[in-house]
Amino acid sequence: MKDLIEALTIFMKYCGNVSYPTKCDHDMLFVNCVEPDEVSDEDKNRLKELGFIPYEDFAFVSYRFGDN
């Protein structure tokens, strides 16, 4: 849970207060409120350690937190 909260805290720097920042689909958790190009390299590296990777050019995805 701590890793998920840390990742969401990083995303909040880029997304702000949006109503629907995430989506789940087929064991994947998408954070679709930020484009990967907008995220600093330092934050991308930390997000990768936490289980989130860029998904195409419009979102981040986690197989770790989307799986049951």
Short mmCIF file of N, CA, C and O in Angstrom, two decimals, residues 11 23 25-32 36 47-48 51-56 59-66:
data_model
loop_
_atom_site.label_atom_id
_atom_site.label_comp_id
_atom_site.label_asym_id
_atom_site.label_seq_id
_atom_site.Cartn_x
_atom_site.Cartn_y
_atom_site.Cartn_z
N PHE A 11 2.29 11.23 -9.00
CA PHE A 11 1.36 11.59 -10.08
C PHE A 11 0.59 12.86 -9.77
O PHE A 11 0.28 13.64 -10.68
N LYS A 23 -7.89 4.23 -14.21
CA LYS A 23 -8.81 3.31 -14.87
C LYS A 23 -8.21 1.91 -14.72
O LYS A 23 -7.01 1.73 -14.84
N ASP A 25 -8.31 -2.07 -16.18
CA ASP A 25 -8.75 -2.83 -17.34
C ASP A 25 -7.84 -4.05 -17.48
O ASP A 25 -6.62 -3.90 -17.60
N HIS A 26 -8.42 -5.24 -17.43
CA HIS A 26 -7.68 -6.49 -17.66
C HIS A 26 -6.41 -6.58 -16.82
O HIS A 26 -5.30 -6.72 -17.36
N ASP A 27 -6.53 -6.48 -15.53
CA ASP A 27 -5.40 -6.60 -14.59
C ASP A 27 -4.36 -5.50 -14.74
O ASP A 27 -3.20 -5.70 -14.39
N MET A 28 -4.75 -4.37 -15.26
CA MET A 28 -3.84 -3.23 -15.40
C MET A 28 -4.48 -2.01 -14.75
O MET A 28 -5.66 -1.75 -14.94
N LEU A 29 -3.69 -1.28 -13.99
CA LEU A 29 -4.13 -0.01 -13.41
C LEU A 29 -3.50 1.10 -14.24
O LEU A 29 -2.27 1.21 -14.31
N PHE A 30 -4.33 1.90 -14.88
CA PHE A 30 -3.86 3.02 -15.69
C PHE A 30 -3.98 4.32 -14.89
O PHE A 30 -5.00 4.55 -14.24
N VAL A 31 -2.96 5.15 -14.99
CA VAL A 31 -3.04 6.53 -14.51
C VAL A 31 -3.03 7.37 -15.78
O VAL A 31 -1.99 7.52 -16.43
N ASN A 32 -4.19 7.86 -16.13
CA ASN A 32 -4.36 8.50 -17.43
C ASN A 32 -4.52 10.01 -17.36
O ASN A 32 -5.01 10.62 -18.29
N PRO A 36 3.44 10.76 -20.16
CA PRO A 36 4.80 10.43 -19.71
C PRO A 36 5.84 11.49 -20.04
O PRO A 36 6.78 11.69 -19.27
N LEU A 47 8.94 5.96 -10.31
CA LEU A 47 7.68 5.30 -10.64
C LEU A 47 7.92 3.89 -11.15
O LEU A 47 7.18 2.96 -10.82
N LYS A 48 8.97 3.71 -11.93
CA LYS A 48 9.31 2.37 -12.42
C LYS A 48 9.64 1.44 -11.25
O LYS A 48 9.20 0.30 -11.22
N GLY A 51 6.52 0.30 -9.70
CA GLY A 51 5.67 -0.58 -10.49
C GLY A 51 4.86 0.09 -11.58
O GLY A 51 3.93 -0.52 -12.12
N PHE A 52 5.17 1.32 -11.94
CA PHE A 52 4.45 2.04 -12.99
C PHE A 52 5.40 2.35 -14.14
O PHE A 52 6.49 2.87 -13.93
N ILE A 53 4.96 2.04 -15.36
CA ILE A 53 5.75 2.32 -16.55
C ILE A 53 4.91 3.13 -17.53
O ILE A 53 3.68 3.06 -17.51
N PRO A 54 5.58 3.92 -18.40
CA PRO A 54 4.83 4.67 -19.40
C PRO A 54 4.04 3.73 -20.31
O PRO A 54 4.51 2.64 -20.66
N TYR A 55 2.86 4.16 -20.67
CA TYR A 55 2.02 3.41 -21.60
C TYR A 55 1.75 4.29 -22.79
O TYR A 55 1.04 5.29 -22.69
N GLU A 56 2.36 3.93 -23.91
CA GLU A 56 2.30 4.73 -25.11
C GLU A 56 2.67 6.16 -24.76
O GLU A 56 3.63 6.38 -24.02
N ALA A 59 -0.31 7.80 -20.87
CA ALA A 59 -0.65 7.29 -19.54
C ALA A 59 0.52 6.51 -18.94
O ALA A 59 1.55 6.30 -19.60
N PHE A 60 0.34 6.10 -17.71
CA PHE A 60 1.23 5.14 -17.04
C PHE A 60 0.39 3.93 -16.70
O PHE A 60 -0.83 4.05 -16.49
N VAL A 61 1.04 2.77 -16.62
CA VAL A 61 0.31 1.54 -16.32
C VAL A 61 1.09 0.74 -15.27
O VAL A 61 2.31 0.80 -15.23
N SER A 62 0.34 0.04 -14.44
CA SER A 62 0.93 -0.87 -13.47
C SER A 62 0.26 -2.23 -13.58
O SER A 62 -0.96 -2.33 -13.47
N TYR A 63 1.08 -3.24 -13.78
CA TYR A 63 0.57 -4.61 -13.74
C TYR A 63 0.60 -5.09 -12.29
O TYR A 63 -0.16 -5.98 -11.93
N ARG A 64 1.45 -4.51 -11.50
CA ARG A 64 1.57 -4.89 -10.08
C ARG A 64 0.31 -4.54 -9.30
O ARG A 64 -0.20 -5.34 -8.54
N PHE A 65 -0.21 -3.35 -9.48
CA PHE A 65 -1.37 -2.91 -8.70
C PHE A 65 -2.69 -3.20 -9.42
O PHE A 65 -3.75 -3.05 -8.83
N GLY A 66 -2.64 -3.59 -10.67
CA GLY A 66 -3.86 -3.93 -11.38
C GLY A 66 -4.22 -5.39 -11.26
O GLY A 66 -5.32 -5.80 -11.57
#
